[in-house]
Coordinates of C-alpha atoms in Angstrom, one line a residue:
X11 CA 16.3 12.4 -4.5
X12 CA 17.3 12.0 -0.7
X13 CA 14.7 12.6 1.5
X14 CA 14.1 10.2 4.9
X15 CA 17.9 10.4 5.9
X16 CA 18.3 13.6 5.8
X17 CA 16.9 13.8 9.6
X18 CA 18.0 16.1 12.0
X19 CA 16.4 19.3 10.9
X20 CA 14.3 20.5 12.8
X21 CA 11.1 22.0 11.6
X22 CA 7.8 23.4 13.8
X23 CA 4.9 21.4 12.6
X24 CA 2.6 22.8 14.0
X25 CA 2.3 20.1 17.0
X26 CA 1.1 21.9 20.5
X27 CA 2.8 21.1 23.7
X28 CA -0.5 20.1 25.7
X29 CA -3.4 18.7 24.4
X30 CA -7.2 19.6 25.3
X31 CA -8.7 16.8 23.4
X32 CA -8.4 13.7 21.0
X33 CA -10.7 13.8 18.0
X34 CA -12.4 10.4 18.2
X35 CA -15.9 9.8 16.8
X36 CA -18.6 10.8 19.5
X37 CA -19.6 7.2 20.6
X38 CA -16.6 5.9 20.8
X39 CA -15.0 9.3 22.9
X40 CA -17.9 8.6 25.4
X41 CA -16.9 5.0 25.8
X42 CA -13.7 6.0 26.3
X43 CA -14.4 8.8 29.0
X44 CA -16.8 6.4 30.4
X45 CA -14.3 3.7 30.9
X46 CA -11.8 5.8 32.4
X47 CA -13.9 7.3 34.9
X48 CA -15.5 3.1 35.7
X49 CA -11.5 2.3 36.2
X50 CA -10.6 5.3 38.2
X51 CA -13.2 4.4 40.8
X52 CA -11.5 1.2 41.4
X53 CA -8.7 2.4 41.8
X54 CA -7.1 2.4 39.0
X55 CA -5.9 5.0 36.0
X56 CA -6.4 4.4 32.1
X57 CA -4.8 6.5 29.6
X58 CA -4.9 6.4 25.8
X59 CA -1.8 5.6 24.0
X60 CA -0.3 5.5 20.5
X61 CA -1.8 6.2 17.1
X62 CA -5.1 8.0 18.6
X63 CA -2.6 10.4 20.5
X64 CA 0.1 11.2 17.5
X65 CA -3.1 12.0 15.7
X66 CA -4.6 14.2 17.5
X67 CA -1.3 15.9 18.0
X68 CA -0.9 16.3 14.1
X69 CA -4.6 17.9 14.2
X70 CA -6.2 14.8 12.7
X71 CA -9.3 12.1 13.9
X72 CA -8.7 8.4 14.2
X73 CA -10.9 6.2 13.5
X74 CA -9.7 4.0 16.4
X75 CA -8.3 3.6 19.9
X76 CA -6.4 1.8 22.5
X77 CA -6.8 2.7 26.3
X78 CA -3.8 1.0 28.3
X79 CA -4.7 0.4 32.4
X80 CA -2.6 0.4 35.3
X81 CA -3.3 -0.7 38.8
X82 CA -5.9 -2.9 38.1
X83 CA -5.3 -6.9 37.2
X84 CA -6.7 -8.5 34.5
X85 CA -9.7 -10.4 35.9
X86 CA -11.0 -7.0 37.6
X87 CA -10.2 -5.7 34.8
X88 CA -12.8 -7.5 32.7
X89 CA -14.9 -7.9 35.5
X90 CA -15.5 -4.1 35.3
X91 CA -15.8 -3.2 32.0
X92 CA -18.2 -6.5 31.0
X93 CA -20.7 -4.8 33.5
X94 CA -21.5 -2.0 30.7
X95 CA -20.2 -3.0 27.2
X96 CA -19.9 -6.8 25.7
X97 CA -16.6 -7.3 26.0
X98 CA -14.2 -9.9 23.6
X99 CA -10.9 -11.2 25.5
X100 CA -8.0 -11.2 23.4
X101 CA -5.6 -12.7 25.5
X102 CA -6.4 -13.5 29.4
X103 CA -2.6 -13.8 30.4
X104 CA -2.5 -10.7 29.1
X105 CA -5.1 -8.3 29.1
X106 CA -6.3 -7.5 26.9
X107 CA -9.8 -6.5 25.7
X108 CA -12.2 -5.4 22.7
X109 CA -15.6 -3.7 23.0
X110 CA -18.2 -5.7 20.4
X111 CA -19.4 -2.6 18.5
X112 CA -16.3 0.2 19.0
X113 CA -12.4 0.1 17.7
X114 CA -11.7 0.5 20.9
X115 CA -8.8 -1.9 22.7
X116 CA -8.5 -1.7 26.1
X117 CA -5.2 -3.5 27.4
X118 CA -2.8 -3.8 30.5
X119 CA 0.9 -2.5 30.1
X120 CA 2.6 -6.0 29.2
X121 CA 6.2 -7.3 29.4
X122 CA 7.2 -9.3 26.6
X123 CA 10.1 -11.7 26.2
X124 CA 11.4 -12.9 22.4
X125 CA 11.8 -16.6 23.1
X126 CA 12.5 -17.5 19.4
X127 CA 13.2 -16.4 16.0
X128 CA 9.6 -15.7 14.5
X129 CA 7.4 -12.6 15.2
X130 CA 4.8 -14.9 17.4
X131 CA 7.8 -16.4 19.5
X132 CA 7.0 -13.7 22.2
X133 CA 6.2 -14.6 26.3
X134 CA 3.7 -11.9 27.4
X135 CA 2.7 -11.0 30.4
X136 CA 0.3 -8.2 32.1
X137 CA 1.8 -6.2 34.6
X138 CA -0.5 -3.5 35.9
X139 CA 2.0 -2.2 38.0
X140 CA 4.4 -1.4 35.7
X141 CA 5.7 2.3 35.1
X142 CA 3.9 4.4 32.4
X143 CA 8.0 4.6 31.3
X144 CA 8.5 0.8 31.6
X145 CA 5.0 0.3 29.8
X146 CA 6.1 3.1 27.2
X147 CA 9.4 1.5 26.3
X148 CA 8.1 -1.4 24.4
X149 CA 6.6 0.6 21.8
X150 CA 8.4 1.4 18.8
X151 CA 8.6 5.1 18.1
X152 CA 8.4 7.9 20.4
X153 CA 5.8 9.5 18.5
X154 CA 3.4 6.5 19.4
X155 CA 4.5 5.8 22.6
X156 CA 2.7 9.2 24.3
X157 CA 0.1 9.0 26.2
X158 CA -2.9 10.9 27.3
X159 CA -5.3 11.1 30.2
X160 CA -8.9 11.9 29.2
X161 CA -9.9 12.4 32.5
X162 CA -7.0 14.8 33.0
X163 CA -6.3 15.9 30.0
X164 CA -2.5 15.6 31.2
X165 CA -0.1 14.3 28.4
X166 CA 2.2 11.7 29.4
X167 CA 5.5 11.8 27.3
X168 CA 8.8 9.7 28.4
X169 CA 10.2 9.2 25.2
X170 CA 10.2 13.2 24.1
X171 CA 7.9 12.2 21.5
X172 CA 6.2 15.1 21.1
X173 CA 9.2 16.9 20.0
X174 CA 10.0 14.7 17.6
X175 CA 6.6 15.2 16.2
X176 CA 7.6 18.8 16.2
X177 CA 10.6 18.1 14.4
X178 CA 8.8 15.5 12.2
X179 CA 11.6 13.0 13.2
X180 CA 10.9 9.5 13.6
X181 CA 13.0 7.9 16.3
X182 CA 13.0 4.5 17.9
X183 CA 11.9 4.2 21.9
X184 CA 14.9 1.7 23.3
X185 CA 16.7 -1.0 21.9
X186 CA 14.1 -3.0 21.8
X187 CA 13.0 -2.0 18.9
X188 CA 15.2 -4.6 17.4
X189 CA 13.3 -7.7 19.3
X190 CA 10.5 -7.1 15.8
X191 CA 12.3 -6.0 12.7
X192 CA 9.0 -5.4 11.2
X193 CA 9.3 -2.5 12.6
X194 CA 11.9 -1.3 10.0
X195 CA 9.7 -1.8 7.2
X196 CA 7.1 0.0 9.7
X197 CA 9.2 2.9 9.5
X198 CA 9.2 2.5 6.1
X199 CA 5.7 3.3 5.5
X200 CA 5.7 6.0 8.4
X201 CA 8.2 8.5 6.9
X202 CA 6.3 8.1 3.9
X203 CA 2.7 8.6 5.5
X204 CA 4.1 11.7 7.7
X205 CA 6.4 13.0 5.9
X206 CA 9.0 12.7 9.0
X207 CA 13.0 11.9 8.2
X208 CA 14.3 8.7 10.2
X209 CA 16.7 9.7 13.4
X210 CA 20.5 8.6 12.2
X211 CA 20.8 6.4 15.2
X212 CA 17.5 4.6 13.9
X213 CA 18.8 3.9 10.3
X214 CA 22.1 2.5 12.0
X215 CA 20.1 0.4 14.6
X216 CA 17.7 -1.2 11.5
X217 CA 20.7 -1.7 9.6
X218 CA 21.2 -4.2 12.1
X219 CA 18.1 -6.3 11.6
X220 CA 16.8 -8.7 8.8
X221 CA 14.2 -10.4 7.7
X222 CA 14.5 -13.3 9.2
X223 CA 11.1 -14.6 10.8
X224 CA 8.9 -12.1 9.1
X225 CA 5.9 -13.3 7.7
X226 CA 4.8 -12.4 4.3
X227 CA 1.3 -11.3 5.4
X228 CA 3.0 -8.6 7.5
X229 CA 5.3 -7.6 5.4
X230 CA 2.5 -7.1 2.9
X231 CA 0.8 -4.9 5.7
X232 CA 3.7 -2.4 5.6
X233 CA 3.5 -2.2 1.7
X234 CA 0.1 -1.6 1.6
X235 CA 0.4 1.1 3.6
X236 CA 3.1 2.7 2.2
X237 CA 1.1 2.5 -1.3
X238 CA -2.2 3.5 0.1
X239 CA -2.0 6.3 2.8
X240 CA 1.6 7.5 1.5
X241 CA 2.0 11.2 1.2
X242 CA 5.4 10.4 -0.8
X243 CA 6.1 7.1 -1.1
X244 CA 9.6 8.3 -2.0
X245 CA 10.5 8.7 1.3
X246 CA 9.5 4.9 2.7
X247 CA 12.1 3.5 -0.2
X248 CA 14.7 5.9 0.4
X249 CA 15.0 4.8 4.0
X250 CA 14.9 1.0 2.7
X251 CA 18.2 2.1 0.9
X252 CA 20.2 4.5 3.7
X253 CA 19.4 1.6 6.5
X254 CA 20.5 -1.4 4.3
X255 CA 16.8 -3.1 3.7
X256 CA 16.8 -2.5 -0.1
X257 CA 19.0 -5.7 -0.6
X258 CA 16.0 -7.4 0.7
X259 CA 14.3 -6.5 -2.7
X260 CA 16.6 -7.5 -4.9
X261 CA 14.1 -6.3 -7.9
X262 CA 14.5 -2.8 -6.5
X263 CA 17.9 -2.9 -5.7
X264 CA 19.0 -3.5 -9.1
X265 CA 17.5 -0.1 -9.9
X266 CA 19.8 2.1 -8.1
X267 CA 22.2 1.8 -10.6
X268 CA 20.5 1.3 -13.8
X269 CA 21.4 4.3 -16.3
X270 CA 18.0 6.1 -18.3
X271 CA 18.8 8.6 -21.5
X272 CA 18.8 12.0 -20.4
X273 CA 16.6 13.1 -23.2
X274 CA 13.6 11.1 -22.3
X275 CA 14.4 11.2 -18.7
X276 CA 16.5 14.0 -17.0
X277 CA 15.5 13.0 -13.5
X278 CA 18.1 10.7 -13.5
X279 CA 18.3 6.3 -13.0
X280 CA 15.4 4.5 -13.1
X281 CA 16.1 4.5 -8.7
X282 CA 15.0 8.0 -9.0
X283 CA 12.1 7.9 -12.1
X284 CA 10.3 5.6 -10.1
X285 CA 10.6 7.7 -7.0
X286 CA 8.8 10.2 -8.6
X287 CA 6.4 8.2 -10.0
X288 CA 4.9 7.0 -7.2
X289 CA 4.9 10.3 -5.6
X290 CA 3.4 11.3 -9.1
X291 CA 0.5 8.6 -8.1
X292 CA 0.1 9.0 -4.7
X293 CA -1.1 12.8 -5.2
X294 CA -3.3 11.5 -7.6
X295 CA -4.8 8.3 -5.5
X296 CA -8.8 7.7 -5.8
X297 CA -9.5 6.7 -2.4
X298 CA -10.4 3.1 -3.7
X299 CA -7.9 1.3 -1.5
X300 CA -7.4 -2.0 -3.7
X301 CA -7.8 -0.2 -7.0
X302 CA -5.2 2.3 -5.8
X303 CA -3.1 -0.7 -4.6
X304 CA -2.9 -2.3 -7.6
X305 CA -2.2 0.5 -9.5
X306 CA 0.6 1.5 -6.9
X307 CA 1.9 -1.6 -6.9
X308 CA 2.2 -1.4 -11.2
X309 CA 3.4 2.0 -10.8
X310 CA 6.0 0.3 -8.1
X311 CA 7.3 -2.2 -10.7
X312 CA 6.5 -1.0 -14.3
X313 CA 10.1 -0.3 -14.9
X314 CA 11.7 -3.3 -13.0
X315 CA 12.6 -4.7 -16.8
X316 CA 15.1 -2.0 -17.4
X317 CA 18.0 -3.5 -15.9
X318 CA 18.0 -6.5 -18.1
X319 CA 17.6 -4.9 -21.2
X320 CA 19.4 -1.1 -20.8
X321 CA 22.3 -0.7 -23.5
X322 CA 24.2 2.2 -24.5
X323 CA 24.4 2.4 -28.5
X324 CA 26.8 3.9 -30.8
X325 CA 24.9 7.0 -31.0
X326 CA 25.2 7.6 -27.4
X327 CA 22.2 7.0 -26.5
X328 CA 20.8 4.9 -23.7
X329 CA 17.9 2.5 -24.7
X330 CA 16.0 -0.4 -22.7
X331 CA 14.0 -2.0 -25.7
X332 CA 11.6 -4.9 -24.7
X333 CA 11.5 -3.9 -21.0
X334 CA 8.4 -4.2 -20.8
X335 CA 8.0 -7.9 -21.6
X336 CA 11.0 -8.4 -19.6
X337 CA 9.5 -6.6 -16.2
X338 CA 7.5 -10.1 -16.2
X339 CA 10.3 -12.1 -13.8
X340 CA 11.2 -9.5 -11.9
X341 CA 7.7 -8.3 -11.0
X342 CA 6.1 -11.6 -10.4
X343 CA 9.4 -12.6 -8.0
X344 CA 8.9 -9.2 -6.7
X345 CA 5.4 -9.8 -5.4
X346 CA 5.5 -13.1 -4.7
X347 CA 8.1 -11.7 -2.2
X348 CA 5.3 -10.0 -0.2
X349 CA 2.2 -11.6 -0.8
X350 CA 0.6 -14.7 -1.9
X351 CA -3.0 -13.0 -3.0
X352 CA -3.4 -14.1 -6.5
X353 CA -5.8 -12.0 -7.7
X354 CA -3.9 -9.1 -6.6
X355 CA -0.5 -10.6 -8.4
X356 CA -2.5 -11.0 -11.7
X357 CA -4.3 -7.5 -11.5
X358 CA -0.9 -6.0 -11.3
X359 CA 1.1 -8.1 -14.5
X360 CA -0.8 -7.1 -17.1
X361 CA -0.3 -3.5 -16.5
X362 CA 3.6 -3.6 -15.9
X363 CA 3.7 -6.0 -19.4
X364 CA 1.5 -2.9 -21.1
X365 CA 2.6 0.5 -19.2
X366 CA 4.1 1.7 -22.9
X367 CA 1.3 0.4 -24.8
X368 CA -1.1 3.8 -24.3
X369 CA 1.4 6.1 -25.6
X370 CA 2.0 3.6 -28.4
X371 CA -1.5 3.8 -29.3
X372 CA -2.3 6.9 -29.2
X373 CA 1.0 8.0 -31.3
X374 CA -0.2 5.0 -34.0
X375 CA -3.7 6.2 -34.0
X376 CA -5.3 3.2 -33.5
X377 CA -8.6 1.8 -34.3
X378 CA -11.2 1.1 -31.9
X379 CA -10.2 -3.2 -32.2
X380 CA -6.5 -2.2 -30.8
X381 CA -8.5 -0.7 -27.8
X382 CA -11.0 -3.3 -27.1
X383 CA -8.0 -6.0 -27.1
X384 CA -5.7 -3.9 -24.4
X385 CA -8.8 -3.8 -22.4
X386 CA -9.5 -7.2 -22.6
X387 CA -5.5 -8.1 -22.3
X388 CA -5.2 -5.3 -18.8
X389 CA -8.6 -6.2 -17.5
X390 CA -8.7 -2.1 -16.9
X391 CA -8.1 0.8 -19.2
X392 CA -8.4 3.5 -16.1
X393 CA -6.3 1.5 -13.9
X394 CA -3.6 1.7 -17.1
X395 CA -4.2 5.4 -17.9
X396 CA -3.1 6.3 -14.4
X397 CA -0.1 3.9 -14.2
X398 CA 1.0 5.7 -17.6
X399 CA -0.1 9.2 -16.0
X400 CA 2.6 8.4 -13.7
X401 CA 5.1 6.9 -15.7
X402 CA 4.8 10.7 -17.5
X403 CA 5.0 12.9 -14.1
X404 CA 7.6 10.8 -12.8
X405 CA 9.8 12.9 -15.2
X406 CA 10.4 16.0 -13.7
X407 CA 10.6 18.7 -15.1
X408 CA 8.2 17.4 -18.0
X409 CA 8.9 17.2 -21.7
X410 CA 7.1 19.7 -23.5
X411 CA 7.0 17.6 -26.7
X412 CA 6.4 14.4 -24.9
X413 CA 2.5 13.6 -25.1
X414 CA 0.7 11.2 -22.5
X415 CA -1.3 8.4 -23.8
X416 CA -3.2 7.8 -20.5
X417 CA -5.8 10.4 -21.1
X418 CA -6.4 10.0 -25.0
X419 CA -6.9 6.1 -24.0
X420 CA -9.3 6.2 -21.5
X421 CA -11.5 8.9 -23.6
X422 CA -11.6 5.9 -26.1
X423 CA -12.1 3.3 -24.0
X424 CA -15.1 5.2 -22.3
X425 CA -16.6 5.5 -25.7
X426 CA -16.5 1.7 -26.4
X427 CA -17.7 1.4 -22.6
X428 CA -14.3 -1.0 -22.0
X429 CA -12.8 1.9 -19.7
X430 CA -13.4 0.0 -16.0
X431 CA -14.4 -3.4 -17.8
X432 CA -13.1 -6.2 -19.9
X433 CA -14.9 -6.7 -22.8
X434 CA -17.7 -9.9 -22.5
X435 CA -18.3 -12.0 -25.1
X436 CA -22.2 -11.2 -26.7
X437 CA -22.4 -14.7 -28.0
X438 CA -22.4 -17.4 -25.2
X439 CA -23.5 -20.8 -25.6
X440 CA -26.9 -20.6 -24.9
X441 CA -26.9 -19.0 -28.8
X442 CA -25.5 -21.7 -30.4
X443 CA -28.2 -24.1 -28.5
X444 CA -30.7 -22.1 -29.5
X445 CA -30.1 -22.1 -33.2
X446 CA -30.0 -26.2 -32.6
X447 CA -26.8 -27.1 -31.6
X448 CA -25.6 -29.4 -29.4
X449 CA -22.8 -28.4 -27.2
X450 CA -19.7 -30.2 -28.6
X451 CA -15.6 -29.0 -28.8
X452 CA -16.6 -26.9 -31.9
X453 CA -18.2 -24.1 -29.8
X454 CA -15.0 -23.2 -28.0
X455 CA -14.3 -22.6 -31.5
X456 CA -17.4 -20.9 -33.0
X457 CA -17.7 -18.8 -29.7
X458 CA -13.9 -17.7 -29.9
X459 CA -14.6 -16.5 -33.6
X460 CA -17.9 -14.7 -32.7
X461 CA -15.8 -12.9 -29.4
X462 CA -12.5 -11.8 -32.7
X463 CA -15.7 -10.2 -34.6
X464 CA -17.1 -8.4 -31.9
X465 CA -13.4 -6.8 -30.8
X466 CA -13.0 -6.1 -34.3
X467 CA -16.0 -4.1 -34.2
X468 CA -18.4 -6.1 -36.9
X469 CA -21.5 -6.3 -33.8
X470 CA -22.4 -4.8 -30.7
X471 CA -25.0 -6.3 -29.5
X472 CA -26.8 -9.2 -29.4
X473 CA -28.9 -8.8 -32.9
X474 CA -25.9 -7.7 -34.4
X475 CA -24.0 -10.9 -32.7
X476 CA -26.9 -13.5 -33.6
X477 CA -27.0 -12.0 -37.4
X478 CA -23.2 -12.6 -37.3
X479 CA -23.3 -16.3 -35.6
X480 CA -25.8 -17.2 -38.7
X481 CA -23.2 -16.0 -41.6
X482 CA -20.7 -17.9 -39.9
X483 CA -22.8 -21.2 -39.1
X484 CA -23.8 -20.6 -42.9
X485 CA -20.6 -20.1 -44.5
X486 CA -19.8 -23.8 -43.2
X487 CA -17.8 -25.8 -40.8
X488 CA -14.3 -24.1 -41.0
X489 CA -13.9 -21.1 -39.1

């Protein structure tokens, strides 16, 4: 599977060459008018720039907005707009402003100056005279360095941006892009959100850059959005490995070159089965943005065990037994690599050390204690039926005789009510103190044995729990 590298094609989507309008919820449009037409009387000129714009030329709403203003400095600046809206100064060397109430920034074209090695080791400083080129030219892409007038309605374009939309190419401004290699893993997440191919001259210039300086918090950012608004996914990690950034991920790296048996997989290594898983996923995402990251993210690694544990046997065959216990080291190095959230890390484990486990179950026909004890191991059933959903589709084309566990799993986990949930213990403490006990180091172990009979299926519910707790508290002290 090559996709992002494969860029100069050049492909009409659909993007018009003028632009009547941006589709920006009514409040915040008004503000936006309103503003412009406040700074125009002073002299001034404010345009909207970047996401808003690239939006609107694709045909789609944002949510948000930044309106950049030249000719005017920054104390007028503020001055002005704090007579109508309550306004929040970001940054009074440089400009720029936020309306309480609206996504809407309002900023002055800056010039910024790397003084040191880290992403916040940047001079900045407002420059309201500058050029809408010059002002342009410290963006990152040309797609999101157009700009629009709402006053106007004339589209301001240096960077030929909108024909690279047209040609769904993604294609750095100037140099500069190099100053914040976040960017690469920025582009990363665009060609996979778009659906755009990366310029060659774009690859070779990130191939330059590393990782040096980059926080984990906003490297997280880019993976988060490559997982969550993704059209393919497939397309982000490709570009990682045509620019060079893969070996940046060791845990993915290794991957590229790890063999899979043709019978159970004919897509190829596990590189391209996990390609096509997480495009699998993300055309099946729920909306929920952390559920669908962590189930991204499990999708992302579930596999990353192979390469420790693929052999090829006598038979001829290629086989990766106990991959999924080894996936442990690689995952948690893995995210620890881009994040430090915790309960993100140990929502995601569990699934990657169980992604077989529904297809086991369902091909052992399991009783209903084997279910309540995954759910209680995974924490949740439906985020491991859709890991395994994708673990299935990520096998193109599919195996006729190959059944998915996923489904038959979570139609038995929603029976026992365990589908979204881990199972709670019935009897709690207050039980045992109730029937007269005093709380002592024997009810860990009396409330442990209760919690094994209600998995097993012997109560469920209370009566059923309290009628057990006496048996056992009868039956004597040795549980």
């Amino acid at each position: 599977m090559r996709a992002c590298p494969e860029a100069e094609k050049k492909h009409d989507a659909g993007v018009p060459e003028t632009l009547d309008h941006v589709p920006l919820p009514p409040e915040l449009m008004a503000a936006v008018a309103d503003v412009a037409e406040r700074v125009r009387a002073a002299g001034g000129r404010a345009v909207l720039v970047g996401g808003c714009v690239r939006d609107a030329l694709l045909g789609q709403e944002a949510k948000d907005a930044d309106l950049e203003v030249f000719g005017l400095e920054p104390a007028k600046l503020e001055k002005l707009v704090a007579l109508a809206y309550p306004v929040i100064t970001v940054g009074k060397s440089f400009g720029v402003l936020k309306i309480r109430g609206l996504e809407l920034d309002i900023s002055l074209p800056r010039r910024e100056k790397r003084t040191g090695p880290l992403h916040t080791d940047f001079a900045v400083d407002a420059d309201p005279q500058m050029s809408f080129h010059d002002a342009a030219a410290r963006r990152d892409f040309t797609l999101n360095a157009i700009s629009w007038d709402p006053l106007t309605r004339e589209l301001i374009d240096p960077f030929n941006g909108v024909a690279d939309l047209r040609a769904k190419i993604l294609r750095h401004t100037t140099e500069r892009f190099a100053e914040d290699p976040l960017r690469v893993l920025r582009a990363m997440q665009m060609c996979a959100r778009f659906e755009f191919a990366v310029a060659p001259e774009t690859i070779a210039l990130c191939a330059t850059l590393t990782m040096e300086g980059i926080s984990s918090e906003r490297v997280f950012e880019e993976w988060q959005k490559l997982l969550v608004k993704g059209k393919k996914p497939s397309l982000g990690l490709e570009f990682l490995r045509a620019c060079g950034w893969i070996k940046f991920f060791p845990e993915l790296a290794v991957l590229l070159d790890c063999p899979q048996d043709p019978k159970w997989h004919p897509e190829g290594n596990v590189w391209l089965h996990t390609l096509h898983c997480l495009d699998a996923f993300a055309a099946r995402r729920t909306g929920d943005a952390w559920e669908d990251l962590v189930v991204g993210l499990a999708v992302l690694c579930h596999d990353m065990g192979k390469p420790a544990t693929t052999t090829h046997e006598a038979d001829g065959h290629i086989r990766s037994l106990g991959h999924e216990a080894a996936g442990e080291k690689p995952t948690l190095s893995f995210l620890a690599r881009i994040t430090k959230h915790t309960e993100l890390i140990e929502s995601v484990l569990p699934l990657v050390l169980s992604h077989m486990r529904p297809r086991e179950l369902m091909l052992g026909n399991v009783g209903d204690s084997a279910v309540r004890r995954l759910a209680k191991k995974v924490g949740r059933i439906d985020r491991l039926a859709r890991v395994d959903e994708a673990d299935r589709w990520g096998r193109p084309p599919l195996l006729p005789d190959e059944p998915g566990g996923g489904q038959w799993l979570l139609e038995r986990a929603s029976k026992l009510d365990v589908a979204s949930n881990v199972p709670k213990p019935i009897v709690q403490g207050r039980h045992l103190i109730a029937v007269g006990m005093k709380p002592s180091p024997e009810f860990k172990e009396i409330l442990n044995a209760c919690f094994e009979a209600q998995l097993d299926g012997k109560f469920t519910d209370i009566e059923g729990g309290e009628k057990f707790l006496a048996e056992l508290l009868k039956a004597g002290p040795k549980i």
